[in-house]
PDB file of C-alpha atoms and ligand atoms in Angstrom:
ATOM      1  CA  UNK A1053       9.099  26.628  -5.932  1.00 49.00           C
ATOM      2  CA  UNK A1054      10.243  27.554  -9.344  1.00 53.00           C
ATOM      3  CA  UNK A1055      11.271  24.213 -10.415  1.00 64.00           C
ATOM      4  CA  UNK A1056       8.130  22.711  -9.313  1.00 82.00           C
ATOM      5  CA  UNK A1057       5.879  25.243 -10.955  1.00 84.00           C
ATOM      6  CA  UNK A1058       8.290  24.299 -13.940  1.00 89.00           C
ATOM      7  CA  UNK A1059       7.204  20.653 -13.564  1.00 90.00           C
ATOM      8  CA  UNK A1060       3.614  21.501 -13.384  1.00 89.00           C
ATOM      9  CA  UNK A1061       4.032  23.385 -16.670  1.00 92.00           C
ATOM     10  CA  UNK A1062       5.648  20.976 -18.377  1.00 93.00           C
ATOM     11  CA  UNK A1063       3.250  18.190 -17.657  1.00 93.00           C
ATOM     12  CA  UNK A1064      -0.427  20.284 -17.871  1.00 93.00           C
ATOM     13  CA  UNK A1065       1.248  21.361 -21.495  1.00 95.00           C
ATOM     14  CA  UNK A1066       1.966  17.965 -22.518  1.00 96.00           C
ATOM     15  CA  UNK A1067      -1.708  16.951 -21.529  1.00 96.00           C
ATOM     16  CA  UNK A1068      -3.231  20.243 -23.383  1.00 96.00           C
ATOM     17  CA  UNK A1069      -0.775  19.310 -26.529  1.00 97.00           C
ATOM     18  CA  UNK A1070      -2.039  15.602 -26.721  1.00 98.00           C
ATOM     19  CA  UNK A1071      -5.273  17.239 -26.309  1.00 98.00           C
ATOM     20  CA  UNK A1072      -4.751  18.995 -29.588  1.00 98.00           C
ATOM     21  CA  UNK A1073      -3.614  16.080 -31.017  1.00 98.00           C
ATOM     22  CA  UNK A1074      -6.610  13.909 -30.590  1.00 98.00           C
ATOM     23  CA  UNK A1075      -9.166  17.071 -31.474  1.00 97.00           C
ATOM     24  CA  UNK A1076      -6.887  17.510 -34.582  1.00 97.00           C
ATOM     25  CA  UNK A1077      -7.232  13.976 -35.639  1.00 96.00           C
ATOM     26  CA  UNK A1078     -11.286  14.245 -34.783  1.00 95.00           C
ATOM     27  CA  UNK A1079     -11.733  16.976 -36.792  1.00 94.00           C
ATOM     28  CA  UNK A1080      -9.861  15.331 -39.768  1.00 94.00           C
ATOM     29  CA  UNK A1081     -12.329  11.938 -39.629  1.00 91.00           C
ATOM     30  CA  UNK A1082     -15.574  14.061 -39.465  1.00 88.00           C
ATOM     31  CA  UNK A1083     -14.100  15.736 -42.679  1.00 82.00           C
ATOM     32  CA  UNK A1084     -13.163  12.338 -44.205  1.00 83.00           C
ATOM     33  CA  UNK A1085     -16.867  11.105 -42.646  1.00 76.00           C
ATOM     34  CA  UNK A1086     -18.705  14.436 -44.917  1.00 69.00           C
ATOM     35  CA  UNK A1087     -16.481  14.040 -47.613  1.00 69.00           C
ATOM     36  CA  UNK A1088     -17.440  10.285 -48.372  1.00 63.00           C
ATOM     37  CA  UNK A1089     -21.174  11.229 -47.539  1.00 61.00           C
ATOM     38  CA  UNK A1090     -20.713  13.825 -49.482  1.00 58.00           C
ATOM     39  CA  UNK A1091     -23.262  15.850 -46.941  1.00 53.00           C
ATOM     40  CA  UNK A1092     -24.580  19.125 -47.751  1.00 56.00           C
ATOM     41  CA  UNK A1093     -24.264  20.847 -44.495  1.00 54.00           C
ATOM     42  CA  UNK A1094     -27.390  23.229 -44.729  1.00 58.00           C
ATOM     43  CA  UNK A1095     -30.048  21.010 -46.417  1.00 64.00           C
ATOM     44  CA  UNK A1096     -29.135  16.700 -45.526  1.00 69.00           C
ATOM     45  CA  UNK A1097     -29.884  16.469 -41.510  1.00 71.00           C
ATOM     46  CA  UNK A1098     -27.170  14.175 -41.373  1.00 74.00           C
ATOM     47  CA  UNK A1099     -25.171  16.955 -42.860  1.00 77.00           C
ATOM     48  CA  UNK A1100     -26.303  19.060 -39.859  1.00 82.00           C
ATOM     49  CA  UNK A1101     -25.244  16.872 -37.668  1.00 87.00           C
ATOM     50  CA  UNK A1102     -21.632  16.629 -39.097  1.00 86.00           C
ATOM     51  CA  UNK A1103     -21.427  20.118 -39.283  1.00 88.00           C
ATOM     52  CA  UNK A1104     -22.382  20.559 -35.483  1.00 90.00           C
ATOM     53  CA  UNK A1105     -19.933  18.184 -34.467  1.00 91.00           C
ATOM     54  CA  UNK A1106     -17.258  19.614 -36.375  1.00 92.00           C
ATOM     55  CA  UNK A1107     -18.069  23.378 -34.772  1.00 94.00           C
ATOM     56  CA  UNK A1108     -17.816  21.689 -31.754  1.00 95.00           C
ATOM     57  CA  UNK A1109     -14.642  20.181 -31.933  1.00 96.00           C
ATOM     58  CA  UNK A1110     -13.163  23.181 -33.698  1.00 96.00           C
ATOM     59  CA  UNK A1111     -14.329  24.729 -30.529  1.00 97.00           C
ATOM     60  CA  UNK A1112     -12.485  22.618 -28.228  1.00 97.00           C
ATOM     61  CA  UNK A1113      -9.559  23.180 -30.139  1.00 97.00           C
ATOM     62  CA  UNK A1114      -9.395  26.796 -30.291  1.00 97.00           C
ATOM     63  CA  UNK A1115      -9.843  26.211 -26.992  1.00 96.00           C
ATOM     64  CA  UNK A1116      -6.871  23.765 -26.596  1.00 97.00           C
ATOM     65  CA  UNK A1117      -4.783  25.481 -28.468  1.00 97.00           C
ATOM     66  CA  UNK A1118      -5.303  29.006 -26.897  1.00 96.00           C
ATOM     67  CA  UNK A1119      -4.461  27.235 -23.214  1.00 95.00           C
ATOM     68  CA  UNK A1120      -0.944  25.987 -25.033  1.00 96.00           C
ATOM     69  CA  UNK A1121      -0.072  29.831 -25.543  1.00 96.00           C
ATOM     70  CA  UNK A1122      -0.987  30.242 -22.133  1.00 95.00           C
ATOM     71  CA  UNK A1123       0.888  27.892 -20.546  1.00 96.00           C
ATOM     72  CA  UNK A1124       4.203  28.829 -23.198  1.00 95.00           C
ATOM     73  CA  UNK A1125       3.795  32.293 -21.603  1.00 95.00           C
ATOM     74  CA  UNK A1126       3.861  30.970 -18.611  1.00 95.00           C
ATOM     75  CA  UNK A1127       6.769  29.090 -18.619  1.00 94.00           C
ATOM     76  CA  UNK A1128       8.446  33.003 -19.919  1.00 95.00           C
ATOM     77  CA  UNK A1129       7.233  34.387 -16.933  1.00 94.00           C
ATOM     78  CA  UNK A1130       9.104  31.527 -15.291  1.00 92.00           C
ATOM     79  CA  UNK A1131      12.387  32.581 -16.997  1.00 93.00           C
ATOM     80  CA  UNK A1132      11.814  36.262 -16.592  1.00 94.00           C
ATOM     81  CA  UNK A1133      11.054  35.464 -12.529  1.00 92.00           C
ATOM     82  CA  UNK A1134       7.274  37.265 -12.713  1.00 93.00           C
ATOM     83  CA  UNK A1135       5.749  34.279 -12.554  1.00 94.00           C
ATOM     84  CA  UNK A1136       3.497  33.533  -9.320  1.00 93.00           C
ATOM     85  CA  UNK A1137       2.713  37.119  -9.284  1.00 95.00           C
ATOM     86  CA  UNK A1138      -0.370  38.996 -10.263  1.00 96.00           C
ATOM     87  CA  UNK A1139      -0.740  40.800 -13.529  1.00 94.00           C
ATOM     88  CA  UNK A1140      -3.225  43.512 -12.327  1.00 96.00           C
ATOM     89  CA  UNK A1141      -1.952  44.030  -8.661  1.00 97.00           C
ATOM     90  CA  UNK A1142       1.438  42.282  -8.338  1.00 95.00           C
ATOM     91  CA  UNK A1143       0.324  40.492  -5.150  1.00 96.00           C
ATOM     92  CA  UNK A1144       1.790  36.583  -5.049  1.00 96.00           C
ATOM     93  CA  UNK A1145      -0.609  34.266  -6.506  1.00 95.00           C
ATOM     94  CA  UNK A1146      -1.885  31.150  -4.370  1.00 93.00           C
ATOM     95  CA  UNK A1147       0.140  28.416  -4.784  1.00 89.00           C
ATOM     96  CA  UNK A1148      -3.211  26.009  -4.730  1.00 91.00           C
ATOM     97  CA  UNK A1149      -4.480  28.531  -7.858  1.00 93.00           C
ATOM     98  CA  UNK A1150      -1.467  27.886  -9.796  1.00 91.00           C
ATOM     99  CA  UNK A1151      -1.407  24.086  -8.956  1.00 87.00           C
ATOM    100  CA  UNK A1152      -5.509  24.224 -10.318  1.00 88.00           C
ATOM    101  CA  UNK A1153      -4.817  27.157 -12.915  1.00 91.00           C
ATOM    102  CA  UNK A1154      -0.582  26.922 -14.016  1.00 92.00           C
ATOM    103  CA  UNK A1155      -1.357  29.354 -16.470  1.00 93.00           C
ATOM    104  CA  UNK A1156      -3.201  31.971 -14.735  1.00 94.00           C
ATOM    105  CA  UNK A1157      -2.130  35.550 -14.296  1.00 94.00           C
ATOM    106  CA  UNK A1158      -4.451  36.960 -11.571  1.00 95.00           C
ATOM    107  CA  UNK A1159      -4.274  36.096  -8.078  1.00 96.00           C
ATOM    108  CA  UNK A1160      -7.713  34.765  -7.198  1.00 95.00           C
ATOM    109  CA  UNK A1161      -8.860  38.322  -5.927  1.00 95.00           C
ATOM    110  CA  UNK A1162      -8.645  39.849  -9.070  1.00 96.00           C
ATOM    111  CA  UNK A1163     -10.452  36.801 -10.458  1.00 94.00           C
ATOM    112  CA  UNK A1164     -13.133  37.380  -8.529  1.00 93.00           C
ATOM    113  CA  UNK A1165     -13.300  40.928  -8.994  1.00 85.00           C
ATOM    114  CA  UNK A1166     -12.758  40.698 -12.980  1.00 62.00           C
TER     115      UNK A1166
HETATM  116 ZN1  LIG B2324      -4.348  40.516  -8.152  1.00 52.74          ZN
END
Protein backbone atom coordinates (compact mmCIF):
# COMPACT_ATOMS: atom_id res chain seq x y z
CA UNK A 1 0.00 0.00 0.00
CA UNK A 2 2.85 2.29 0.66
CA UNK A 3 4.53 1.89 -2.56
CA UNK A 4 1.44 2.45 -4.43
CA UNK A 5 0.40 5.55 -2.56
CA UNK A 6 4.16 6.41 -3.45
CA UNK A 7 3.30 5.96 -7.15
CA UNK A 8 0.23 8.00 -6.92
CA UNK A 9 2.35 10.79 -5.43
CA UNK A 10 4.82 10.76 -7.73
CA UNK A 11 2.64 10.95 -10.77
CA UNK A 12 -0.36 13.61 -9.39
CA UNK A 13 3.04 15.81 -8.52
CA UNK A 14 4.44 15.53 -11.84
CA UNK A 15 0.95 16.58 -13.34
CA UNK A 16 0.58 19.60 -10.63
CA UNK A 17 4.46 20.56 -11.52
CA UNK A 18 3.79 20.66 -15.39
CA UNK A 19 0.82 22.47 -14.29
CA UNK A 20 3.04 25.17 -12.91
CA UNK A 21 4.98 25.09 -15.75
CA UNK A 22 2.45 25.97 -18.33
CA UNK A 23 0.68 28.76 -15.80
CA UNK A 24 4.31 30.07 -15.38
CA UNK A 25 4.88 30.39 -19.03
CA UNK A 26 1.07 32.02 -19.36
CA UNK A 27 1.70 34.45 -17.03
CA UNK A 28 5.06 35.45 -18.70
CA UNK A 29 3.20 36.02 -22.42
CA UNK A 30 0.33 38.14 -20.88
CA UNK A 31 3.29 40.24 -19.41
CA UNK A 32 5.16 40.25 -22.76
CA UNK A 33 1.33 40.81 -24.41
CA UNK A 34 0.94 44.35 -21.77
CA UNK A 35 4.34 45.19 -22.12
CA UNK A 36 4.25 45.56 -26.05
CA UNK A 37 0.68 47.18 -25.66
CA UNK A 38 2.01 49.01 -23.30
CA UNK A 39 -1.67 48.81 -21.44
CA UNK A 40 -2.49 50.88 -18.57
CA UNK A 41 -4.24 48.44 -16.41
CA UNK A 42 -6.80 50.86 -14.66
CA UNK A 43 -7.82 53.25 -17.50
CA UNK A 44 -7.31 51.14 -21.44
CA UNK A 45 -10.24 48.28 -21.27
CA UNK A 46 -7.97 46.18 -23.03
CA UNK A 47 -5.67 46.83 -20.16
CA UNK A 48 -8.47 45.49 -17.91
CA UNK A 49 -8.74 42.68 -19.58
CA UNK A 50 -4.96 41.76 -19.38
CA UNK A 51 -4.92 42.52 -15.96
CA UNK A 52 -7.93 40.09 -15.20
CA UNK A 53 -6.38 37.41 -16.97
CA UNK A 54 -3.20 37.75 -15.35
CA UNK A 55 -5.04 37.69 -11.61
CA UNK A 56 -6.48 34.77 -12.83
CA UNK A 57 -3.70 32.83 -13.77
CA UNK A 58 -1.67 34.04 -10.82
CA UNK A 59 -4.56 32.46 -9.10
CA UNK A 60 -4.27 29.15 -10.54
CA UNK A 61 -0.82 29.17 -9.73
CA UNK A 62 -0.84 29.94 -6.19
CA UNK A 63 -3.08 27.42 -6.41
CA UNK A 64 -0.74 24.94 -8.24
CA UNK A 65 1.93 25.63 -6.44
CA UNK A 66 0.36 25.38 -2.89
CA UNK A 67 -0.98 21.59 -3.99
CA UNK A 68 3.01 20.82 -4.84
CA UNK A 69 3.76 21.54 -1.00
CA UNK A 70 1.00 19.39 -0.32
CA UNK A 71 1.76 16.59 -2.08
CA UNK A 72 5.93 17.06 -0.94
CA UNK A 73 4.44 16.72 2.58
CA UNK A 74 2.84 14.00 1.69
CA UNK A 75 5.33 12.00 0.36
CA UNK A 76 7.18 12.91 4.30
CA UNK A 77 4.37 11.47 5.83
CA UNK A 78 5.12 8.52 3.57
CA UNK A 79 8.71 8.27 4.95
CA UNK A 80 7.76 9.03 8.50
CA UNK A 81 4.83 6.02 8.11
CA UNK A 82 1.76 8.65 9.19
CA UNK A 83 0.63 8.77 6.03
CA UNK A 84 -3.03 7.27 5.33
CA UNK A 85 -3.93 8.42 8.70
CA UNK A 86 -5.98 11.32 9.88
CA UNK A 87 -4.50 14.52 11.15
CA UNK A 88 -7.40 15.50 13.52
CA UNK A 89 -8.53 11.95 14.72
CA UNK A 90 -5.85 9.44 13.65
CA UNK A 91 -8.49 7.13 12.12
CA UNK A 92 -7.10 5.43 8.57
CA UNK A 93 -8.04 7.46 5.70
CA UNK A 94 -10.11 5.82 2.72
CA UNK A 95 -8.05 4.46 0.34
CA UNK A 96 -10.64 5.79 -2.58
CA UNK A 97 -10.02 9.53 -0.74
CA UNK A 98 -6.40 9.27 -1.10
CA UNK A 99 -6.59 7.78 -4.69
CA UNK A 100 -9.13 11.20 -5.44
CA UNK A 101 -7.26 13.50 -2.80
CA UNK A 102 -3.17 11.97 -2.44
CA UNK A 103 -2.53 14.87 -0.51
CA UNK A 104 -5.21 15.05 1.95
CA UNK A 105 -4.83 14.83 5.68
CA UNK A 106 -8.39 14.23 7.01
CA UNK A 107 -10.22 11.15 6.65
CA UNK A 108 -13.44 12.09 4.87
CA UNK A 109 -15.34 12.44 8.31
CA UNK A 110 -13.44 15.16 9.43
CA UNK A 111 -13.90 16.66 5.96
CA UNK A 112 -17.23 16.73 6.31
CA UNK A 113 -17.33 17.93 9.69
CA UNK A 114 -14.56 20.78 9.04
ZN1 LIG B 1 -10.54 12.16 10.94
Amino acid sequence: MASDAREVLVRARGQVAARVESLRRQLGEIREVSTWSGADDEHDPEGATIAFERAQVQGLLADSQRELVELDRAAERIEAGTYGRCERCGAPIGEERLAALPATTTCIDCASRR
